Amino acid sequence: MNYDSVVKVQKIKAAVLRKKGGPLKIESLEMEGPRDEEIMVRLVASGICHTDIAFCDGWEKADNAVVLGHEGAGVVEKAGKKVKSLKRGDHVVLSYQSCGQCWQCRGGHPAHCQHFYEANFGFQRLDGSNALQRSGVRGHFFGQSSFATHCLATERNLVKVSKDLPLEVLAPMGCGLQTGAGTVMNSLKVSDRSSVAVFGTGAVGLAAAMAARLVGAHPIIGVDRKPKRLQLALQLGATHTIDNRRQDVAAGIAHITGRGVDYVIETTASPKTHQLAIEVLNPHGVVALLTGESGTDSLPEGRKTLGIIQGDAVPQQFIPKLIELYKAGHFPFDRLLKFYDFGKINKAIADSKRGDTIKPVLRISEV
Ligand SMILES: [Zn+2]
Ligand SMILES: [Zn+2]
């Protein structure tokens, strides 16, 4: 079947990256309407994640204009014929994409999807098509491309949420917050009285610290170079902090715990910090790498490093759980957010890069 002949075209506005380093420019584009298994979402808000910024700064192919964004939240505008669980008007949070077909997906582990890379970073559907082709732009980033007024997604990366919470607050749950909290609760299954160090207290690290407090870990040591972030870490979950511009991290951890730590959650992606994380680990301890690197289990005395994707979370199960914790006051992630109008996306990115804003959220449309 020729989809072009049957699928209506939707006019959208999107922040397009056309050259390495940006800036992003808001342009009018034409997007295909949803296929039978797709859902068109009108975005109300989108978080900005470090992965968006990394792509922005690393994008080499100037001929391939792309739409980034993967922490969207919005309202279902149109659901394809085969969509069962969602209908027009539903409020949704968008998360990462998976294929739904491979043995990992079928076994309930979509974060380990065999096609994770293509589904999230391929800038096309898994069949190779691209809904923004008419405009010469590539979308489908994380199965969404949420720096836009509208995007296409599937039931696999949408989470229906209740209408009693603002979508602009819920938007960043789909990646950074899920990753930080999921690492502690799903991947590491940190138990009470385990010692935890969080390297880098950005959004992902602070979500990990909040989750560590929830599961009863102690001590929880936040490590960062920004005093303001360390103060917030103390309020949200950390029991101790180390300013790594002023203090020796290994000596600081030894002073606090009397030895090393059981877990290090490494969010900084610096090779030096990665090495340090291994050095401060107790025997049988684990370094969780939330930086895209893969782990190794060949370290002495049972220590290991684990590369973690999306906190091993199944979004449709884990995001509602985090929302319940938030409503009960146990996961106050709203304190990390700063809101920007969609048109101020480049400023939001600059503020995030400087570390002035922990989690920028773009306001795209009214509910
Ligand atoms: Zn899969
Ligand atoms: Zn992300």
mmCIF file of C-alpha atoms and ligand atoms in Angstrom:
data_model
loop_
_atom_site.group_PDB
_atom_site.id
_atom_site.type_symbol
_atom_site.label_atom_id
_atom_site.label_comp_id
_atom_site.label_asym_id
_atom_site.label_seq_id
_atom_site.Cartn_x
_atom_site.Cartn_y
_atom_site.Cartn_z
ATOM 1 C CA MET A 1 0.000 0.000 0.000
ATOM 2 C CA ASN A 2 1.206 3.465 -0.780
ATOM 3 C CA TYR A 3 0.890 5.380 2.467
ATOM 4 C CA ASP A 4 1.463 8.715 0.777
ATOM 5 C CA SER A 5 -1.892 8.428 -0.921
ATOM 6 C CA VAL A 6 -3.878 7.603 2.194
ATOM 7 C CA VAL A 7 -2.159 9.391 5.059
ATOM 8 C CA LYS A 8 -3.165 12.962 5.627
ATOM 9 C CA VAL A 9 -0.454 15.507 6.057
ATOM 10 C CA GLN A 10 -0.245 17.505 9.261
ATOM 11 C CA LYS A 11 1.381 20.911 9.371
ATOM 12 C CA ILE A 12 3.634 21.148 12.390
ATOM 13 C CA LYS A 13 6.280 23.419 13.848
ATOM 14 C CA ALA A 14 9.518 21.871 15.034
ATOM 15 C CA ALA A 15 12.941 22.949 16.270
ATOM 16 C CA VAL A 16 15.256 21.780 13.496
ATOM 17 C CA LEU A 17 18.977 21.138 13.868
ATOM 18 C CA ARG A 18 20.732 21.807 10.580
ATOM 19 C CA LYS A 19 24.347 22.080 11.618
ATOM 20 C CA LYS A 20 26.603 20.809 14.343
ATOM 21 C CA GLY A 21 26.265 22.845 17.519
ATOM 22 C CA GLY A 22 23.023 24.458 16.434
ATOM 23 C CA PRO A 23 21.313 26.799 16.950
ATOM 24 C CA LEU A 24 17.972 25.050 16.619
ATOM 25 C CA LYS A 25 15.507 26.929 14.479
ATOM 26 C CA ILE A 26 11.763 26.637 14.710
ATOM 27 C CA GLU A 27 10.453 25.821 11.247
ATOM 28 C CA SER A 28 7.137 24.841 9.675
ATOM 29 C CA LEU A 29 7.191 21.250 8.438
ATOM 30 C CA GLU A 30 4.823 18.724 6.958
ATOM 31 C CA MET A 31 4.407 15.475 8.842
ATOM 32 C CA GLU A 32 2.495 12.371 7.749
ATOM 33 C CA GLY A 33 -0.560 11.564 9.809
ATOM 34 C CA PRO A 34 -0.436 8.436 11.964
ATOM 35 C CA ARG A 35 -0.260 4.985 10.425
ATOM 36 C CA ASP A 36 -2.606 2.294 11.751
ATOM 37 C CA GLU A 37 -0.339 1.403 14.679
ATOM 38 C CA GLU A 38 0.756 4.985 15.398
ATOM 39 C CA ILE A 39 -0.555 7.780 17.556
ATOM 40 C CA MET A 40 -0.238 11.461 16.786
ATOM 41 C CA VAL A 41 0.438 13.465 19.931
ATOM 42 C CA ARG A 42 0.055 17.213 20.297
ATOM 43 C CA LEU A 43 2.925 18.125 22.564
ATOM 44 C CA VAL A 44 2.238 20.297 25.578
ATOM 45 C CA ALA A 45 5.792 20.206 26.905
ATOM 46 C CA SER A 46 9.164 18.550 26.472
ATOM 47 C CA GLY A 47 12.111 18.164 28.783
ATOM 48 C CA ILE A 48 15.608 18.681 27.408
ATOM 49 C CA CYS A 49 18.000 15.838 28.203
ATOM 50 C CA HIS A 50 21.784 15.652 27.904
ATOM 51 C CA THR A 51 21.375 13.176 25.067
ATOM 52 C CA ASP A 52 19.601 15.879 23.039
ATOM 53 C CA ILE A 53 22.471 18.246 23.729
ATOM 54 C CA ALA A 54 25.092 15.595 22.924
ATOM 55 C CA PHE A 55 23.427 15.000 19.546
ATOM 56 C CA CYS A 56 23.176 18.714 18.960
ATOM 57 C CA ASP A 57 26.890 19.187 19.590
ATOM 58 C CA GLY A 58 27.968 16.016 17.805
ATOM 59 C CA TRP A 59 25.818 16.188 14.707
ATOM 60 C CA GLU A 60 28.209 16.109 11.747
ATOM 61 C CA LYS A 61 25.999 15.604 8.711
ATOM 62 C CA ALA A 62 24.767 19.032 7.722
ATOM 63 C CA ASP A 63 22.705 17.543 4.887
ATOM 64 C CA ASN A 64 20.653 15.584 7.397
ATOM 65 C CA ALA A 65 18.496 18.099 9.232
ATOM 66 C CA VAL A 66 16.926 16.466 12.284
ATOM 67 C CA VAL A 67 14.333 17.081 14.981
ATOM 68 C CA LEU A 68 15.521 16.075 18.460
ATOM 69 C CA GLY A 69 13.625 15.867 21.765
ATOM 70 C CA HIS A 70 12.651 12.734 23.674
ATOM 71 C CA GLU A 71 10.991 13.799 26.914
ATOM 72 C CA GLY A 72 7.640 14.797 25.526
ATOM 73 C CA ALA A 73 4.253 14.972 27.186
ATOM 74 C CA GLY A 74 1.017 15.848 25.478
ATOM 75 C CA VAL A 75 -2.478 14.971 24.392
ATOM 76 C CA VAL A 76 -3.457 12.250 21.925
ATOM 77 C CA GLU A 77 -4.832 13.963 18.874
ATOM 78 C CA LYS A 78 -5.348 10.971 16.622
ATOM 79 C CA ALA A 79 -4.895 7.231 17.124
ATOM 80 C CA GLY A 80 -4.394 4.801 14.237
ATOM 81 C CA LYS A 81 -6.928 2.033 13.578
ATOM 82 C CA LYS A 82 -4.928 -0.698 15.297
ATOM 83 C CA VAL A 83 -4.283 1.278 18.485
ATOM 84 C CA LYS A 84 -6.141 -0.294 21.402
ATOM 85 C CA SER A 85 -4.983 1.333 24.622
ATOM 86 C CA LEU A 86 -5.199 5.042 23.768
ATOM 87 C CA LYS A 87 -7.769 7.389 22.326
ATOM 88 C CA ARG A 88 -8.118 11.019 21.350
ATOM 89 C CA GLY A 89 -7.896 13.323 24.368
ATOM 90 C CA ASP A 90 -5.807 10.998 26.550
ATOM 91 C CA HIS A 91 -2.882 12.589 28.366
ATOM 92 C CA VAL A 92 0.414 10.838 27.680
ATOM 93 C CA VAL A 93 4.077 10.916 28.670
ATOM 94 C CA LEU A 94 6.486 9.816 25.945
ATOM 95 C CA SER A 95 9.432 7.543 26.606
ATOM 96 C CA TYR A 96 12.054 5.570 24.682
ATOM 97 C CA GLN A 97 11.123 3.344 21.729
ATOM 98 C CA SER A 98 11.521 -0.414 21.364
ATOM 99 C CA CYS A 99 10.686 -2.862 18.586
ATOM 100 C CA GLY A 100 8.132 -4.964 20.473
ATOM 101 C CA GLN A 101 9.149 -8.068 18.481
ATOM 102 C CA CYS A 102 12.557 -9.277 19.644
ATOM 103 C CA TRP A 103 13.084 -11.770 22.488
ATOM 104 C CA GLN A 104 14.046 -9.018 24.930
ATOM 105 C CA CYS A 105 10.896 -7.026 24.173
ATOM 106 C CA ARG A 106 8.720 -10.139 24.306
ATOM 107 C CA GLY A 107 10.370 -11.105 27.595
ATOM 108 C CA GLY A 108 9.374 -7.761 29.136
ATOM 109 C CA HIS A 109 12.768 -6.044 28.842
ATOM 110 C CA PRO A 110 12.296 -3.339 26.218
ATOM 111 C CA ALA A 111 15.304 -1.350 27.514
ATOM 112 C CA HIS A 112 17.404 -4.263 26.207
ATOM 113 C CA CYS A 113 15.611 -4.315 22.849
ATOM 114 C CA GLN A 114 17.815 -5.858 20.159
ATOM 115 C CA HIS A 115 16.933 -2.901 17.938
ATOM 116 C CA PHE A 116 17.305 -0.238 20.621
ATOM 117 C CA TYR A 117 19.830 1.798 18.651
ATOM 118 C CA GLU A 118 17.870 1.880 15.385
ATOM 119 C CA ALA A 119 14.549 2.497 17.157
ATOM 120 C CA ASN A 120 15.855 5.457 19.153
ATOM 121 C CA PHE A 121 18.746 6.918 17.188
ATOM 122 C CA GLY A 122 17.936 5.857 13.626
ATOM 123 C CA PHE A 123 15.938 9.035 12.818
ATOM 124 C CA GLN A 124 13.448 6.850 10.968
ATOM 125 C CA ARG A 125 10.847 4.184 11.641
ATOM 126 C CA LEU A 126 12.178 0.644 11.918
ATOM 127 C CA ASP A 127 11.001 0.009 8.343
ATOM 128 C CA GLY A 128 13.240 2.835 7.134
ATOM 129 C CA SER A 129 10.496 5.372 6.416
ATOM 130 C CA ASN A 130 10.404 8.899 7.814
ATOM 131 C CA ALA A 131 7.221 10.879 8.472
ATOM 132 C CA LEU A 132 8.982 14.226 7.872
ATOM 133 C CA GLN A 133 10.428 13.247 4.512
ATOM 134 C CA ARG A 134 8.321 15.784 2.604
ATOM 135 C CA SER A 135 10.172 18.572 4.398
ATOM 136 C CA GLY A 136 13.602 16.998 3.946
ATOM 137 C CA VAL A 137 14.020 16.615 7.692
ATOM 138 C CA ARG A 138 14.478 13.463 9.773
ATOM 139 C CA GLY A 139 12.454 12.757 12.903
ATOM 140 C CA HIS A 140 11.495 9.703 15.017
ATOM 141 C CA PHE A 141 14.230 10.457 17.576
ATOM 142 C CA PHE A 142 13.516 8.006 20.445
ATOM 143 C CA GLY A 143 10.392 7.184 18.451
ATOM 144 C CA GLN A 144 9.089 10.709 19.011
ATOM 145 C CA SER A 145 11.138 13.891 18.207
ATOM 146 C CA SER A 146 9.341 15.982 20.810
ATOM 147 C CA PHE A 147 10.880 19.394 20.052
ATOM 148 C CA ALA A 148 7.780 19.966 17.955
ATOM 149 C CA THR A 149 4.120 20.852 18.190
ATOM 150 C CA HIS A 150 3.173 17.305 17.105
ATOM 151 C CA CYS A 151 4.888 13.957 16.808
ATOM 152 C CA LEU A 152 4.143 10.343 16.000
ATOM 153 C CA ALA A 153 4.636 7.613 18.595
ATOM 154 C CA THR A 154 3.401 4.091 19.320
ATOM 155 C CA GLU A 155 1.745 2.286 22.218
ATOM 156 C CA ARG A 156 5.196 0.993 23.178
ATOM 157 C CA ASN A 157 6.603 4.415 24.025
ATOM 158 C CA LEU A 158 3.490 6.157 25.332
ATOM 159 C CA VAL A 159 2.323 6.062 28.918
ATOM 160 C CA LYS A 160 -1.211 7.147 29.686
ATOM 161 C CA VAL A 161 -1.311 9.439 32.721
ATOM 162 C CA SER A 162 -4.134 10.917 34.726
ATOM 163 C CA LYS A 163 -5.361 14.390 33.878
ATOM 164 C CA ASP A 164 -5.000 15.739 37.403
ATOM 165 C CA LEU A 165 -1.284 16.535 37.099
ATOM 166 C CA PRO A 166 0.219 19.145 34.769
ATOM 167 C CA LEU A 167 1.796 17.593 31.688
ATOM 168 C CA GLU A 168 4.615 20.137 31.781
ATOM 169 C CA VAL A 169 5.683 18.707 35.143
ATOM 170 C CA LEU A 170 5.416 15.093 33.990
ATOM 171 C CA ALA A 171 7.315 15.592 30.702
ATOM 172 C CA PRO A 172 10.843 14.737 31.915
ATOM 173 C CA MET A 173 9.765 11.422 33.453
ATOM 174 C CA GLY A 174 10.233 9.560 30.182
ATOM 175 C CA CYS A 175 14.040 9.584 30.141
ATOM 176 C CA GLY A 176 16.282 11.245 32.731
ATOM 177 C CA LEU A 177 14.186 10.720 35.839
ATOM 178 C CA GLN A 178 13.231 7.194 34.867
ATOM 179 C CA THR A 179 16.897 6.401 34.225
ATOM 180 C CA GLY A 180 18.163 7.720 37.570
ATOM 181 C CA ALA A 181 15.420 6.213 39.717
ATOM 182 C CA GLY A 182 15.235 2.985 37.705
ATOM 183 C CA THR A 183 18.968 2.395 38.098
ATOM 184 C CA VAL A 184 18.578 2.343 41.877
ATOM 185 C CA MET A 185 15.255 0.511 42.050
ATOM 186 C CA ASN A 186 15.341 -1.867 39.055
ATOM 187 C CA SER A 187 18.895 -2.353 37.801
ATOM 188 C CA LEU A 188 20.869 -2.342 41.066
ATOM 189 C CA LYS A 189 17.981 -3.172 43.411
ATOM 190 C CA VAL A 190 19.769 -1.179 46.108
ATOM 191 C CA SER A 191 18.743 -2.441 49.540
ATOM 192 C CA ASP A 192 18.457 -0.514 52.777
ATOM 193 C CA ARG A 193 21.677 0.430 54.553
ATOM 194 C CA SER A 194 23.731 -0.017 51.363
ATOM 195 C CA SER A 195 26.137 2.839 50.769
ATOM 196 C CA VAL A 196 25.725 4.817 47.549
ATOM 197 C CA ALA A 197 27.774 7.546 45.892
ATOM 198 C CA VAL A 198 26.211 9.562 43.086
ATOM 199 C CA PHE A 199 28.787 11.120 40.750
ATOM 200 C CA GLY A 200 27.201 14.159 39.126
ATOM 201 C CA THR A 201 24.088 15.651 40.694
ATOM 202 C CA GLY A 202 22.268 16.708 37.545
ATOM 203 C CA ALA A 203 18.731 15.508 36.870
ATOM 204 C CA VAL A 204 19.703 11.847 36.480
ATOM 205 C CA GLY A 205 21.942 11.861 39.573
ATOM 206 C CA LEU A 206 19.369 13.652 41.712
ATOM 207 C CA ALA A 207 16.670 11.196 40.634
ATOM 208 C CA ALA A 208 19.044 8.418 41.730
ATOM 209 C CA ALA A 209 19.645 10.141 45.084
ATOM 210 C CA MET A 210 15.894 10.518 45.682
ATOM 211 C CA ALA A 211 15.352 6.846 44.852
ATOM 212 C CA ALA A 212 18.274 5.815 47.089
ATOM 213 C CA ARG A 213 16.634 7.637 49.983
ATOM 214 C CA LEU A 214 13.335 5.904 49.195
ATOM 215 C CA VAL A 215 14.877 2.432 49.413
ATOM 216 C CA GLY A 216 16.669 3.276 52.672
ATOM 217 C CA ALA A 217 20.266 3.432 51.440
ATOM 218 C CA HIS A 218 22.776 5.002 53.812
ATOM 219 C CA PRO A 219 24.963 6.922 53.451
ATOM 220 C CA ILE A 220 24.071 8.594 50.140
ATOM 221 C CA ILE A 221 26.999 10.708 48.997
ATOM 222 C CA GLY A 222 26.484 13.334 46.307
ATOM 223 C CA VAL A 223 29.600 14.363 44.370
ATOM 224 C CA ASP A 224 29.611 17.414 42.110
ATOM 225 C CA ARG A 225 31.508 20.612 41.382
ATOM 226 C CA LYS A 226 28.518 22.899 41.700
ATOM 227 C CA PRO A 227 27.787 23.924 45.311
ATOM 228 C CA LYS A 228 24.201 24.874 44.433
ATOM 229 C CA ARG A 229 23.472 21.416 43.109
ATOM 230 C CA LEU A 230 25.067 19.818 46.171
ATOM 231 C CA GLN A 231 22.792 21.849 48.419
ATOM 232 C CA LEU A 232 19.782 20.595 46.493
ATOM 233 C CA ALA A 233 21.138 17.024 46.660
ATOM 234 C CA LEU A 234 21.190 17.296 50.454
ATOM 235 C CA GLN A 235 17.590 18.429 50.479
ATOM 236 C CA LEU A 236 16.424 15.691 48.144
ATOM 237 C CA GLY A 237 18.183 12.597 49.416
ATOM 238 C CA ALA A 238 21.938 12.845 49.860
ATOM 239 C CA THR A 239 23.141 12.440 53.438
ATOM 240 C CA HIS A 240 26.606 13.799 52.600
ATOM 241 C CA THR A 241 28.163 15.764 49.770
ATOM 242 C CA ILE A 242 31.646 16.165 48.356
ATOM 243 C CA ASP A 243 32.643 19.175 46.268
ATOM 244 C CA ASN A 244 35.180 17.612 43.929
ATOM 245 C CA ARG A 245 36.739 20.956 43.069
ATOM 246 C CA ARG A 246 37.810 21.405 46.679
ATOM 247 C CA GLN A 247 37.936 17.943 48.187
ATOM 248 C CA ASP A 248 39.587 14.654 47.345
ATOM 249 C CA VAL A 249 36.694 12.338 46.511
ATOM 250 C CA ALA A 250 38.313 9.042 47.565
ATOM 251 C CA ALA A 251 39.477 10.494 50.891
ATOM 252 C CA GLY A 252 36.052 12.062 51.456
ATOM 253 C CA ILE A 253 34.248 8.765 50.852
ATOM 254 C CA ALA A 254 36.703 6.884 53.100
ATOM 255 C CA HIS A 255 36.083 9.457 55.817
ATOM 256 C CA ILE A 256 32.304 9.102 55.569
ATOM 257 C CA THR A 257 32.002 5.314 55.287
ATOM 258 C CA GLY A 258 35.206 4.106 56.944
ATOM 259 C CA ARG A 259 35.901 2.162 53.722
ATOM 260 C CA GLY A 260 34.404 2.488 50.236
ATOM 261 C CA VAL A 261 30.847 2.392 48.898
ATOM 262 C CA ASP A 262 28.654 -0.478 47.717
ATOM 263 C CA TYR A 263 27.379 1.396 44.659
ATOM 264 C CA VAL A 264 28.567 4.270 42.535
ATOM 265 C CA ILE A 265 26.132 5.848 40.111
ATOM 266 C CA GLU A 266 28.313 7.476 37.469
ATOM 267 C CA THR A 267 26.547 10.135 35.384
ATOM 268 C CA THR A 268 29.425 12.408 34.372
ATOM 269 C CA ALA A 269 30.931 10.524 31.389
ATOM 270 C CA SER A 270 34.442 11.595 32.293
ATOM 271 C CA PRO A 271 37.093 8.822 32.012
ATOM 272 C CA LYS A 272 38.792 10.123 35.154
ATOM 273 C CA THR A 273 35.575 9.879 37.155
ATOM 274 C CA HIS A 274 34.884 6.428 35.726
ATOM 275 C CA GLN A 275 38.273 5.238 37.042
ATOM 276 C CA LEU A 276 37.707 6.919 40.401
ATOM 277 C CA ALA A 277 34.324 5.192 40.721
ATOM 278 C CA ILE A 278 36.052 1.807 40.520
ATOM 279 C CA GLU A 279 38.689 2.847 43.058
ATOM 280 C CA VAL A 280 36.167 3.808 45.755
ATOM 281 C CA LEU A 281 34.123 0.617 45.402
ATOM 282 C CA ASN A 282 33.841 -1.989 48.166
ATOM 283 C CA PRO A 283 34.440 -5.658 47.221
ATOM 284 C CA HIS A 284 31.360 -6.982 45.354
ATOM 285 C CA GLY A 285 30.305 -3.401 44.748
ATOM 286 C CA VAL A 286 28.861 -2.148 41.455
ATOM 287 C CA VAL A 287 29.515 0.963 39.384
ATOM 288 C CA ALA A 288 26.427 1.839 37.351
ATOM 289 C CA LEU A 289 27.444 3.666 34.177
ATOM 290 C CA LEU A 290 24.611 5.869 32.976
ATOM 291 C CA THR A 291 26.749 7.330 30.262
ATOM 292 C CA GLY A 292 26.221 4.987 27.331
ATOM 293 C CA GLU A 293 29.360 2.950 28.046
ATOM 294 C CA SER A 294 29.114 -0.791 28.479
ATOM 295 C CA GLY A 295 30.211 -2.480 31.670
ATOM 296 C CA THR A 296 32.732 -5.170 32.573
ATOM 297 C CA ASP A 297 32.677 -7.829 35.258
ATOM 298 C CA SER A 298 36.365 -8.596 35.335
ATOM 299 C CA LEU A 299 37.385 -6.405 38.258
ATOM 300 C CA PRO A 300 39.074 -7.804 41.380
ATOM 301 C CA GLU A 301 37.144 -9.059 44.420
ATOM 302 C CA GLY A 302 33.792 -9.340 42.673
ATOM 303 C CA ARG A 303 33.521 -5.684 41.781
ATOM 304 C CA LYS A 304 31.871 -4.878 38.492
ATOM 305 C CA THR A 305 30.712 -2.085 36.255
ATOM 306 C CA LEU A 306 27.303 -2.200 34.585
ATOM 307 C CA GLY A 307 26.232 -0.161 31.571
ATOM 308 C CA ILE A 308 22.615 0.769 32.201
ATOM 309 C CA ILE A 309 19.959 1.862 29.724
ATOM 310 C CA GLN A 310 16.837 3.698 30.902
ATOM 311 C CA GLY A 311 17.147 2.192 34.388
ATOM 312 C CA ASP A 312 15.830 -1.118 32.998
ATOM 313 C CA ALA A 313 12.401 0.467 33.268
ATOM 314 C CA VAL A 314 9.269 -0.634 31.448
ATOM 315 C CA PRO A 315 7.803 2.863 31.048
ATOM 316 C CA GLN A 316 4.143 1.817 31.333
ATOM 317 C CA GLN A 317 4.879 0.268 34.722
ATOM 318 C CA PHE A 318 7.601 2.464 36.140
ATOM 319 C CA ILE A 319 6.377 5.963 35.253
ATOM 320 C CA PRO A 320 2.995 5.487 37.002
ATOM 321 C CA LYS A 321 4.921 4.214 40.033
ATOM 322 C CA LEU A 322 7.123 7.333 40.041
ATOM 323 C CA ILE A 323 4.044 9.529 39.665
ATOM 324 C CA GLU A 324 2.480 7.899 42.737
ATOM 325 C CA LEU A 325 5.684 8.494 44.696
ATOM 326 C CA TYR A 326 5.704 12.109 43.523
ATOM 327 C CA LYS A 327 2.082 12.614 44.610
ATOM 328 C CA ALA A 328 2.920 11.178 48.032
ATOM 329 C CA GLY A 329 5.803 13.650 48.363
ATOM 330 C CA HIS A 330 8.545 11.008 48.178
ATOM 331 C CA PHE A 331 9.934 11.908 44.760
ATOM 332 C CA PRO A 332 9.859 15.707 44.564
ATOM 333 C CA PHE A 333 11.461 15.967 41.125
ATOM 334 C CA ASP A 334 9.495 19.127 40.331
ATOM 335 C CA ARG A 335 12.197 20.994 42.250
ATOM 336 C CA LEU A 336 14.663 20.308 39.409
ATOM 337 C CA LEU A 337 12.539 21.884 36.707
ATOM 338 C CA LYS A 338 12.760 25.267 35.056
ATOM 339 C CA PHE A 339 10.263 26.205 32.358
ATOM 340 C CA TYR A 340 11.001 27.963 29.057
ATOM 341 C CA ASP A 341 8.814 28.965 26.133
ATOM 342 C CA PHE A 342 9.416 26.742 23.111
ATOM 343 C CA GLY A 343 10.950 29.680 21.233
ATOM 344 C CA LYS A 344 13.635 29.971 23.916
ATOM 345 C CA ILE A 345 14.958 26.471 23.273
ATOM 346 C CA ASN A 346 18.511 27.633 22.549
ATOM 347 C CA LYS A 347 18.657 29.563 25.804
ATOM 348 C CA ALA A 348 17.321 26.542 27.678
ATOM 349 C CA ILE A 349 20.075 24.398 26.177
ATOM 350 C CA ALA A 350 22.739 26.988 27.013
ATOM 351 C CA ASP A 351 21.516 27.252 30.623
ATOM 352 C CA SER A 352 21.592 23.471 30.950
ATOM 353 C CA LYS A 353 25.122 23.233 29.532
ATOM 354 C CA ARG A 354 26.365 25.814 32.010
ATOM 355 C CA GLY A 355 24.700 23.868 34.811
ATOM 356 C CA ASP A 356 22.488 26.824 35.769
ATOM 357 C CA THR A 357 19.340 24.860 35.022
ATOM 358 C CA ILE A 358 19.128 21.255 36.129
ATOM 359 C CA LYS A 359 16.163 20.197 34.011
ATOM 360 C CA PRO A 360 14.850 22.618 31.401
ATOM 361 C CA VAL A 361 11.289 21.978 30.255
ATOM 362 C CA LEU A 362 9.880 23.629 27.133
ATOM 363 C CA ARG A 363 6.293 24.814 27.152
ATOM 364 C CA ILE A 364 5.002 24.022 23.682
ATOM 365 C CA SER A 365 1.210 24.423 23.844
ATOM 366 C CA GLU A 366 -1.615 24.874 26.290
ATOM 367 C CA VAL A 367 -3.483 21.821 27.520
HETATM 368 ZN ZN ZN B 1 12.879 -5.269 20.722
HETATM 369 ZN ZN ZN B 2 17.418 11.341 27.649
#
